[in-house]
Coordinates of C-alpha atoms and ligand atoms in Angstrom, one line a residue:
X1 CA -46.5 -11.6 89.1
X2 CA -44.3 -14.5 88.5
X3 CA -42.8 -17.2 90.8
X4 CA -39.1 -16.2 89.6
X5 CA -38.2 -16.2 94.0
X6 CA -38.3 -20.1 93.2
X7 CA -35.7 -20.0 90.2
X8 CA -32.8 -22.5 91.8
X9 CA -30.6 -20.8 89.1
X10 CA -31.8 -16.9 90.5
X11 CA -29.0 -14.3 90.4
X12 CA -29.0 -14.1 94.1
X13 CA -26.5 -11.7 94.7
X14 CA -27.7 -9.2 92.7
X15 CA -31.5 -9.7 94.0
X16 CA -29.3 -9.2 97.3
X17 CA -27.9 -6.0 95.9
X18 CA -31.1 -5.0 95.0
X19 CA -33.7 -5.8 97.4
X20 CA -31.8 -6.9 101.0
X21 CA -31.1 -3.6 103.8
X22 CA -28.8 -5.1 105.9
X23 CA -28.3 -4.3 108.9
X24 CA -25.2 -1.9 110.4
X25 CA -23.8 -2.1 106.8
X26 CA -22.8 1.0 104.7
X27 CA -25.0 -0.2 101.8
X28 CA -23.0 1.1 99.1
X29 CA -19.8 -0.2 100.0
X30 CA -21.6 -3.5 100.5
X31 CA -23.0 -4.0 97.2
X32 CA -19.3 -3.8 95.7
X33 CA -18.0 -6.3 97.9
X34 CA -19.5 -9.5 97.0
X35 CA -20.3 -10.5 100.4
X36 CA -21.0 -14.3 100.5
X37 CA -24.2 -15.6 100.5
X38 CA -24.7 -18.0 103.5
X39 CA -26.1 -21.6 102.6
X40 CA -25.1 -24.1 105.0
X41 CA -23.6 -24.7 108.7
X42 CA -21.6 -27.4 109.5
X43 CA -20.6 -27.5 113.1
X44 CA -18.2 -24.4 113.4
X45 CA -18.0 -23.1 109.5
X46 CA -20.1 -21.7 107.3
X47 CA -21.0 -22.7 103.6
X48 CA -21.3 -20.4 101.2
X49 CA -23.4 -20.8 98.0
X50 CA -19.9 -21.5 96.2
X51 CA -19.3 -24.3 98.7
X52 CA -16.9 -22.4 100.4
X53 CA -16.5 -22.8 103.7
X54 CA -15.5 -20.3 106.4
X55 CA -15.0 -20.7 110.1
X56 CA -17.6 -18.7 112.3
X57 CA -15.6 -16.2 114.5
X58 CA -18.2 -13.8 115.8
X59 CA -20.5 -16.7 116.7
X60 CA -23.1 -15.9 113.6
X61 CA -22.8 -12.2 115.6
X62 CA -22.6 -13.1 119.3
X63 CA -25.5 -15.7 119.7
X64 CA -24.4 -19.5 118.1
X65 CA -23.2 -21.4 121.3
X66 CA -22.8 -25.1 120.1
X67 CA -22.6 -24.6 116.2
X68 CA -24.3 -25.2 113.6
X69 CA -26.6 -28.1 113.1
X70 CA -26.3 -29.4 116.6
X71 CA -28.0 -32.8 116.5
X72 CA -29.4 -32.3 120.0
X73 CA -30.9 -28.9 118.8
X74 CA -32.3 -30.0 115.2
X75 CA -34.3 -32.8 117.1
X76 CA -35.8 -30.3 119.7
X77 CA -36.5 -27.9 117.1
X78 CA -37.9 -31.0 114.8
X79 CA -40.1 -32.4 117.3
X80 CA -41.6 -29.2 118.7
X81 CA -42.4 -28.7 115.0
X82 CA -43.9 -31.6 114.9
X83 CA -46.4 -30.6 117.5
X84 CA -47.0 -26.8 117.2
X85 CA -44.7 -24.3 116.0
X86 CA -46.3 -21.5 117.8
X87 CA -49.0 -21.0 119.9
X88 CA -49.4 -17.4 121.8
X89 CA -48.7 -16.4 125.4
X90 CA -51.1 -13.9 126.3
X91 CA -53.9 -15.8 128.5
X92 CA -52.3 -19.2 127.4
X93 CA -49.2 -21.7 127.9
X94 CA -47.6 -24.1 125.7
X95 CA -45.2 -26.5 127.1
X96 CA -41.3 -25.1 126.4
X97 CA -42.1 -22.1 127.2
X98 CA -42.9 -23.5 130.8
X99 CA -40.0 -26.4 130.7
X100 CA -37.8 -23.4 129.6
X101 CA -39.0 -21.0 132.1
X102 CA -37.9 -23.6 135.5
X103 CA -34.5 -24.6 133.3
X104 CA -33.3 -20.5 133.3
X105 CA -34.7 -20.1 136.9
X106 CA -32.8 -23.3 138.7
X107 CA -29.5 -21.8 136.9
X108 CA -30.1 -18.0 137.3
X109 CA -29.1 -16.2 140.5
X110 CA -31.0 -16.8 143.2
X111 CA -34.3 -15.3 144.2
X112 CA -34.9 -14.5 139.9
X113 CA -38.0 -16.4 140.0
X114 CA -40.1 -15.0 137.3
X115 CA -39.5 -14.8 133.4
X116 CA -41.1 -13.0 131.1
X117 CA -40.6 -13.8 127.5
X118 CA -40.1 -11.9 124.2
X119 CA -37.9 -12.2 121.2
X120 CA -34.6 -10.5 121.1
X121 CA -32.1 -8.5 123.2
X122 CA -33.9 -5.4 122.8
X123 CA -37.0 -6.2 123.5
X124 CA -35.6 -8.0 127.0
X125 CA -34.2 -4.3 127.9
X126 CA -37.2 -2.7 126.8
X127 CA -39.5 -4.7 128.8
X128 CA -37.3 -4.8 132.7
X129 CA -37.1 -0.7 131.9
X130 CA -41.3 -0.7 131.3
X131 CA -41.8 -3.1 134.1
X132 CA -38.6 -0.8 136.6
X133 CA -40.9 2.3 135.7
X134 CA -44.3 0.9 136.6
X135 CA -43.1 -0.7 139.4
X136 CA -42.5 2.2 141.3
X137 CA -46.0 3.2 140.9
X138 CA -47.6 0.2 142.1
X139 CA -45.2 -0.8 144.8
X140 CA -46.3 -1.3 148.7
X141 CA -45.7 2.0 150.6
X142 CA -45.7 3.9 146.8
X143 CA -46.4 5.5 144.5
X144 CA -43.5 6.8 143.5
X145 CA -42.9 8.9 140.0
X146 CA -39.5 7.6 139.6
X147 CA -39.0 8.9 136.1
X148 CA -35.4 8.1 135.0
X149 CA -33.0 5.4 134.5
X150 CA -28.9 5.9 135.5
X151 CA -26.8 4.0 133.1
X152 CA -23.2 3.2 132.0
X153 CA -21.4 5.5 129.4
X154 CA -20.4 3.9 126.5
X155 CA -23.6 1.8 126.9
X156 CA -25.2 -0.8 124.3
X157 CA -28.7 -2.3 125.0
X158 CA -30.4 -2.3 121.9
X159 CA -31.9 -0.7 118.9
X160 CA -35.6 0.3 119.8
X161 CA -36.2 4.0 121.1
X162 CA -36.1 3.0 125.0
X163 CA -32.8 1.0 124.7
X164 CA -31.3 3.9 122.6
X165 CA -32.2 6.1 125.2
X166 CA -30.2 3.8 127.9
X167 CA -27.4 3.8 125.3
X168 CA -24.6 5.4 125.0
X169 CA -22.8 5.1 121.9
X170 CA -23.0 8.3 119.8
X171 CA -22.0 7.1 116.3
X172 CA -25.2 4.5 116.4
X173 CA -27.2 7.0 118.8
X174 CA -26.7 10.4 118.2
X175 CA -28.8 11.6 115.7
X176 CA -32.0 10.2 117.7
X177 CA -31.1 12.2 120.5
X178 CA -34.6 14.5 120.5
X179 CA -36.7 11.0 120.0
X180 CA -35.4 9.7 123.3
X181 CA -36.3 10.1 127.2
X182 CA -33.4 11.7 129.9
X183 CA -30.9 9.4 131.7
X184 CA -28.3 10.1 133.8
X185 CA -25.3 8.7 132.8
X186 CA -22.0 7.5 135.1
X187 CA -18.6 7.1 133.0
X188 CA -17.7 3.8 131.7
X189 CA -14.9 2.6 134.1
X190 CA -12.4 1.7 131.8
X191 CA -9.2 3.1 131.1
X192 CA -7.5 3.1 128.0
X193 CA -8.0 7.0 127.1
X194 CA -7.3 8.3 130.5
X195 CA -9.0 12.3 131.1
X196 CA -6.1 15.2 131.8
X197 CA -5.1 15.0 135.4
X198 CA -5.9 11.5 135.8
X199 CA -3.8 8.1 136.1
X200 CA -5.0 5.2 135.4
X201 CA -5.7 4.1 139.0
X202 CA -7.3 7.8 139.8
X203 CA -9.6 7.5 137.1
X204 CA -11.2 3.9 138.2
X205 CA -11.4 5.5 141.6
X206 CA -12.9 8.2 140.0
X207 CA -15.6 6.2 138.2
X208 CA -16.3 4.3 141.3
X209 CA -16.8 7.3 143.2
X210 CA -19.2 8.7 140.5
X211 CA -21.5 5.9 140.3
X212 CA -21.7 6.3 144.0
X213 CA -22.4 10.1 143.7
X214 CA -25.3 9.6 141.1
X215 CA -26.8 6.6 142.9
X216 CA -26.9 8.9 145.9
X217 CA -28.1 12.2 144.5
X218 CA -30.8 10.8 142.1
X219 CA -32.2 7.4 143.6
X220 CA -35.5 9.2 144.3
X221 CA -35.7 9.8 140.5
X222 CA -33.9 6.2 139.4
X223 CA -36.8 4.0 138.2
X224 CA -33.6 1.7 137.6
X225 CA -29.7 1.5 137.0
X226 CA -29.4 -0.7 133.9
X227 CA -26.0 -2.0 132.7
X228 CA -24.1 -4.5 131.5
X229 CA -22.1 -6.5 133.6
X230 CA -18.4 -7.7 133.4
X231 CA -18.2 -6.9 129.3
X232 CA -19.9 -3.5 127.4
X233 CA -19.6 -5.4 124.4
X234 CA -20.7 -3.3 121.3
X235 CA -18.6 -0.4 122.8
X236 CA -15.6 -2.6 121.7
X237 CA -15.4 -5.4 124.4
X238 CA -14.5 -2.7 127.4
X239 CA -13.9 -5.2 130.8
X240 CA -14.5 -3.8 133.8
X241 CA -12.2 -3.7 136.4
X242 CA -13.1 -6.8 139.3
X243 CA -15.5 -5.4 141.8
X244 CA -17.5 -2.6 139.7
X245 CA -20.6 -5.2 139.2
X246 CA -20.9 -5.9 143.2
X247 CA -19.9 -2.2 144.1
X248 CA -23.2 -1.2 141.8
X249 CA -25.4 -3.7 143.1
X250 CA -24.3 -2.7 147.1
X251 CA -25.5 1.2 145.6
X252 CA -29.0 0.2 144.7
X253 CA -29.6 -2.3 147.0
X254 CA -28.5 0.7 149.8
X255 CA -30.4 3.1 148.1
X256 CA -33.4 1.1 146.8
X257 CA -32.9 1.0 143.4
X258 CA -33.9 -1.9 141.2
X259 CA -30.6 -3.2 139.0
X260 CA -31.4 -4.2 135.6
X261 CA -28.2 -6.6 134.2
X262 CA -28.4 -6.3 130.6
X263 CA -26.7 -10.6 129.7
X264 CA -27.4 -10.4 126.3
X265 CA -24.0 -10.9 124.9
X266 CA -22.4 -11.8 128.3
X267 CA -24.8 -14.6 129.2
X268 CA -24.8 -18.0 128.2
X269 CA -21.2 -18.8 128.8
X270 CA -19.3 -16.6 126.9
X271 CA -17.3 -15.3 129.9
X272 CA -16.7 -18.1 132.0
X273 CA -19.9 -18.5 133.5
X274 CA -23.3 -19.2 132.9
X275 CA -24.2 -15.7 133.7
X276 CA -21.7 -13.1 133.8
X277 CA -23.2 -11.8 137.4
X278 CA -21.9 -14.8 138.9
X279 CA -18.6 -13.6 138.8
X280 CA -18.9 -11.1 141.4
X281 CA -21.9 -13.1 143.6
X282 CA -24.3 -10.9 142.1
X283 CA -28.4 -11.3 141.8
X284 CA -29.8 -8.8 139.9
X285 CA -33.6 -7.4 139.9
X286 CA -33.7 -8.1 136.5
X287 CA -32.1 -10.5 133.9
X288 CA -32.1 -9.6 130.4
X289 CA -31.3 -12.8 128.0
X290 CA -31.4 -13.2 124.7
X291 CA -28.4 -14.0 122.0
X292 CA -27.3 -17.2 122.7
X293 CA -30.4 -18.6 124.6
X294 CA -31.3 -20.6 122.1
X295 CA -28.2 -21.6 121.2
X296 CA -28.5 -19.3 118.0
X297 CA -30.8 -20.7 116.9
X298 CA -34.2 -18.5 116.4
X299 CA -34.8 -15.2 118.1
X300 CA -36.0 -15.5 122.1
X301 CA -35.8 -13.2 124.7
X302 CA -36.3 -13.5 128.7
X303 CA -36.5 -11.1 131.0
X304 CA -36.0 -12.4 134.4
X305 CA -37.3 -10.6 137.8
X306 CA -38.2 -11.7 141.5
X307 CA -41.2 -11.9 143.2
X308 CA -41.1 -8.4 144.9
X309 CA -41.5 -7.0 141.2
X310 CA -43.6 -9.4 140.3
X311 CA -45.9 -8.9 143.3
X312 CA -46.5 -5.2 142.6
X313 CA -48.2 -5.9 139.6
X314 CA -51.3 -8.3 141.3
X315 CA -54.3 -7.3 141.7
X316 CA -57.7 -7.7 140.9
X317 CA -57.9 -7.7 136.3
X318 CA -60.2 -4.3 137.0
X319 CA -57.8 -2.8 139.1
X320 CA -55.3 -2.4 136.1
X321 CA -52.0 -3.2 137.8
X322 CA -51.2 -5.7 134.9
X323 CA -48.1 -5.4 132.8
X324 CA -49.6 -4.2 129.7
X325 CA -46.8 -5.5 127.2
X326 CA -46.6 -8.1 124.5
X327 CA -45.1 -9.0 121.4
X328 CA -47.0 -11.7 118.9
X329 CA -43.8 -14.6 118.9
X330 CA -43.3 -13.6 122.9
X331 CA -41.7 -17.5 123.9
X332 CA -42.3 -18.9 120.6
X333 CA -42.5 -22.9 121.1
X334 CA -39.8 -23.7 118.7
X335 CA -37.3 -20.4 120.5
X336 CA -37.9 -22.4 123.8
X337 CA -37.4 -26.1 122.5
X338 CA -34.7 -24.9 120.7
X339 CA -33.3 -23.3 124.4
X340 CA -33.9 -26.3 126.4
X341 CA -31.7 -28.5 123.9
X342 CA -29.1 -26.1 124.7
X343 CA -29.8 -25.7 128.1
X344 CA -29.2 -29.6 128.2
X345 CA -25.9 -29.5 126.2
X346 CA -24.2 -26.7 128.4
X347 CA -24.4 -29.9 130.9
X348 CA -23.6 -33.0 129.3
X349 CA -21.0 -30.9 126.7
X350 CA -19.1 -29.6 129.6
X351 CA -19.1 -26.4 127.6
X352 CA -17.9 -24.0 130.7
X353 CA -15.0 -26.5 131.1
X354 CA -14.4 -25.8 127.7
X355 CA -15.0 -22.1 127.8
X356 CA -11.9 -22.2 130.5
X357 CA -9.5 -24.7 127.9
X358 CA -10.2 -22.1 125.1
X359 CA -9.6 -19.0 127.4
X360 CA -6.5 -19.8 128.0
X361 CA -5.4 -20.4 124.8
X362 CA -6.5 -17.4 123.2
X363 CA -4.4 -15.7 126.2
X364 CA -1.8 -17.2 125.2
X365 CA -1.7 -16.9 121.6
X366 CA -2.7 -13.0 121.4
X367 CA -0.1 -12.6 124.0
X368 CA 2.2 -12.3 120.5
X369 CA 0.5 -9.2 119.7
X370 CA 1.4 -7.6 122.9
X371 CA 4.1 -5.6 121.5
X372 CA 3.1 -5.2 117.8
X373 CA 3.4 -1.3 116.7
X374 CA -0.3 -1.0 116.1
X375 CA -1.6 -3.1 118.7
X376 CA -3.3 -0.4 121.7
X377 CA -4.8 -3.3 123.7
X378 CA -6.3 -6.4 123.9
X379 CA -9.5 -6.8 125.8
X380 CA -10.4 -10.2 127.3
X381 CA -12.7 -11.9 129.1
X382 CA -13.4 -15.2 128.9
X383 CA -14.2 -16.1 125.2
X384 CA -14.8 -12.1 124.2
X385 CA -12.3 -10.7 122.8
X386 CA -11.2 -6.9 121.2
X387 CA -8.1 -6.0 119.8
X388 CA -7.9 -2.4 119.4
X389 CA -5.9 -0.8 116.9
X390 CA -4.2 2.5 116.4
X391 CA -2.1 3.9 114.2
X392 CA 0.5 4.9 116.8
X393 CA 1.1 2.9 120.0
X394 CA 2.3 5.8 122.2
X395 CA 0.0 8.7 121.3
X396 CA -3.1 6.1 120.9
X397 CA -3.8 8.1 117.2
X398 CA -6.5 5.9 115.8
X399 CA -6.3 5.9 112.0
X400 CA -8.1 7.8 109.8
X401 CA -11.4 6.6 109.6
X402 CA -11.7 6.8 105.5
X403 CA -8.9 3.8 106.0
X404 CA -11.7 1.6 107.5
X405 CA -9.3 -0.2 108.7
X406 CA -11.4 -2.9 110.8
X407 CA -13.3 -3.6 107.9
X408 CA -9.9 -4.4 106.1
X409 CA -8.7 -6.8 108.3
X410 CA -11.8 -8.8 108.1
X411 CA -12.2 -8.9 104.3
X412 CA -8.3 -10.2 104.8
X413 CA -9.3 -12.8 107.2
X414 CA -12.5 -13.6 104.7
X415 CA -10.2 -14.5 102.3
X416 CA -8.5 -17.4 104.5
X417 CA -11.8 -18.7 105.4
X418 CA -12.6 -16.7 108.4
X419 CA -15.7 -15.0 109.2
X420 CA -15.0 -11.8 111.6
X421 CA -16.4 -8.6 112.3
X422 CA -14.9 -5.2 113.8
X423 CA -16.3 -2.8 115.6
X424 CA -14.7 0.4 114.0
X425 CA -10.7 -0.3 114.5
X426 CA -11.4 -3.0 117.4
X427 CA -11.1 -6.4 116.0
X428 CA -13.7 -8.7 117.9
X429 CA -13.2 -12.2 118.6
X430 CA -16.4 -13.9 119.7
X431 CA -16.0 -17.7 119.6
X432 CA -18.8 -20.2 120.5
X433 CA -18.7 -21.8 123.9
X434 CA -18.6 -25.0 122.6
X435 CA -15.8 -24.3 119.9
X436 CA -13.0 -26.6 120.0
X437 CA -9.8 -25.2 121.0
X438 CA -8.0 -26.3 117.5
X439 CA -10.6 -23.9 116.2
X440 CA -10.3 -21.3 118.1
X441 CA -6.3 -21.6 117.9
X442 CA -6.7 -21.0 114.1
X443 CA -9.2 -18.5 114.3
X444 CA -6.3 -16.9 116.8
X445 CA -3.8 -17.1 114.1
X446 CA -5.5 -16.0 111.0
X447 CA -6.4 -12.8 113.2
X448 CA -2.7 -12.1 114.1
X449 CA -1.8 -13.0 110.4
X450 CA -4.3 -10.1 109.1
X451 CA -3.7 -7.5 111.9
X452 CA 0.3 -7.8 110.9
X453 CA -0.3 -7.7 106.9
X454 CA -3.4 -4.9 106.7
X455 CA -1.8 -2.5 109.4
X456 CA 1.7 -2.6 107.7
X457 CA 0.2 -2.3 104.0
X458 CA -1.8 0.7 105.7
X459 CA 1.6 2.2 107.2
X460 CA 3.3 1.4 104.2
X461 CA 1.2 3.5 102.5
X462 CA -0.1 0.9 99.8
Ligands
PLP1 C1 -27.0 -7.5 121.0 C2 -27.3 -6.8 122.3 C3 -28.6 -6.3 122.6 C4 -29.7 -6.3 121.5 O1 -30.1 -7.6 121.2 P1 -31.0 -7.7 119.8 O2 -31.4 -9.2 119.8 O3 -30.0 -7.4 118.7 O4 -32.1 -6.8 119.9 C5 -28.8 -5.8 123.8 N1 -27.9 -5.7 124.8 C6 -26.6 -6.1 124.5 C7 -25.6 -6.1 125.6 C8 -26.3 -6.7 123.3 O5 -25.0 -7.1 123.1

């Protein structure tokens, strides 16, 4: 035993080879590619242990809102440590998580008056589907044995075994499939790989029609109809066409079934709103936040609800109506300081006004890849982005997947000092809310600069 962790001089990268699983990584290409080792933030960049800097594209993956060592946010984090660090929730309150609590309920939609804390996106899923499914056997006029969820294809709400099971994307989910619990699942209505016999405007029908279909035929079955609204973002930034979000909430609120919105990339600015629901007028039964409520800072979850869900589980404590469901660091005190700072900064910032400057500017500058050879699409909304590429335009051929062609386009864009990450062949561009737009215009051009240089060395052959 030895206190060698301490050694300022340690061979970090190879303890990193050697100890550190990281997540969604092909380990044994990773351990060849000298990934940088992350020291240091400074506003919008990164610092490497080299002092190298790089600017953060992917928001520190989809949850950094203000950047790096905010002021406002060190403070709050500072002070809260200062007092307690973390006290627990079950049977007792601590301050934040109460201040925090009446901050998300004043700016959710209306009637979301109840929040329920845990500590990432997946657990926020987890818990609405738990509290959706008991619901239904406590409810006035019940019970009912509601026993399934309907949810989106394409679908991304987590790791854990009950998010998997709402999910739909087979490359991550597949092999789990006899692990998880039956959903019924409504296509994805998106439509840039159109079915045989369809156009493009018969196939949105067509997915709007279907929703409608299962809503109808199952709602005595749908415990819930979980999705995420506006953007499926880990399916490669797929927008919905305007209208899907309210024409889903109309189906349950006709037929009775709780919607669950899944904001855990979309919320907290990143399309234009607060809350993506707001686009379409929309109050959900359930709220899931996570990512970027705390400003990126440490891992928080809330699941929002109203009273009508909340009231089904009151009672008397022998009665055993109670939500039986917990996690130790559920509304850690320095999570919640940490998300009223930014809370606080979405206001005096002006961070949606900025959100609006920076959206249409990366509009404009993408708009140059609108006709480049390997350019399929380009999915936007608000400050999420995805470039999908293909190896022919017409056909929509993607490239062979031993090119890893994503993955090449972002060790090119590592090299000029920008941090970005694909999903598969889509090229994701995930600014911060509160990135300034000379930021995000280079982060705009060292992503056009890459696409054009890796695609035509691919097609080249080299
Ligand atoms: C990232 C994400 C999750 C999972 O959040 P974690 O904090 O990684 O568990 C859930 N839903 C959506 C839509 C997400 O993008």
């Amino acid at each position: 035993m030895s206190l060698d962790f301490l050694n300022p001089s340690a061979p970090l990268r190879d303890w990193d080879n050697v100890h550190v699983w990281h997540p969604f990584t092909p380990m044994s290409a990773y351990v060849r590619e000298s990934a940088p080792i992350i020291t240091g933030g400074d506003g919008f960049d990164l610092i490497d242990s080299t002092g190298r800097r790089y600017l953060d594209g992917i928001s520190s993956l989809w949850c950094n809102v203000h950047g790096h060592r905010v002021p406002e946010i060190d403070e709050a984090v500072i002070r809260q440590v200062r007092d307690i660090s973390h006290s627990t929730l079950l049977g007792l309150s601590g301050e934040p998580s109460i201040r925090l609590a009446k901050g998300l309920v004043d700016r959710a939609p209306a009637g979301l008056t109840r929040v329920f804390y845990s500590d990432s996106g997946a657990t926020t899923v987890e818990v609405a589907l738990k509290m959706a499914y008991q619901y239904h056997r406590q409810k006035p006029g019940g019970p009912e044995e509601r026993d399934t969820f309907l949810c989106v294809g394409n679908a991304y709400h987590g790791d854990t075994l009950g998010t998997v099971s709402v999910g739909g994307i087979d490359l991550f989910h597949r092999c789990y499939r006899h692990l998880l619990f039956e959903t019924v699942t409504t296509p994805s209505p998106v439509a840039l790989r159109i079915p045989e016999g369809h156009t493009h405007q018969s196939w949105i029908q067509h997915c709007f029609d279907e929703v409608s279909r299962l809503v109808q035929q199952h709602h005595t079955r749908l415990a819930g109809v979980v999705m995420e609204p506006i953007v499926q973002g880990a399916a490669g930034i797929l927008v919905h066409p305007v209208g899907y979000l309210k024409h889903v909430r109309d189906l349950c609120t006709h037929y009775d079934v709780p919607l669950i919105a899944d904001e855990v990339a979309v919320g907290f600015g990143r399309t234009g709103r607060l809350f993506a629901c707001e686009h379409e007028e929309v109050a959900p039964d359930f709220l899931c936040l996570a990512k970027g409520i705390t400003g990126g800072y440490l891992p928080l979850g809330a699941t929002l609800t109203t009273d009508r869900i909340f009231e089904a589980f009151l009672g008397e404590p022998w009665e055993g109506r109670t939500f039986y469901h917990g996690h130790t660091y559920t509304g850690n005190a320095l999570g919640c300081a940490a998300g009223l700072a930014s809370l606080e900064l979405f206001e005096t910032k002006n961070v949606l006004a900025n959100v609006a400057t920076c959206s249409e500017l990366i509009s404009r500058k993408l708009a140059a890849l609108n006709v480049h050879p390997h350019v399929a699409e380009i999915r936007q909304k608000g400050l999420m982005v995805g470039i999908e590429l293909v190896r022919d335009r017409e056909t929509l051929a993607p490239f062979a997947s031993t090119i890893r062609l994503g993955h090449q386009v972002i060790l090119a864009a590592r090299e000029r000092g920008v941090i970005i990450r694909p999903l598969g062949d889509v090229i994701v561009l995930m600014p911060a809310p509160g990135m300034p737009p000379h930021h995000v215009e280079h982060l705009c051009d060292v992503t056009i600069e890459c696409i054009d240089l890796v695609t035509r060395k691919v097609a080249a052959g080299l």
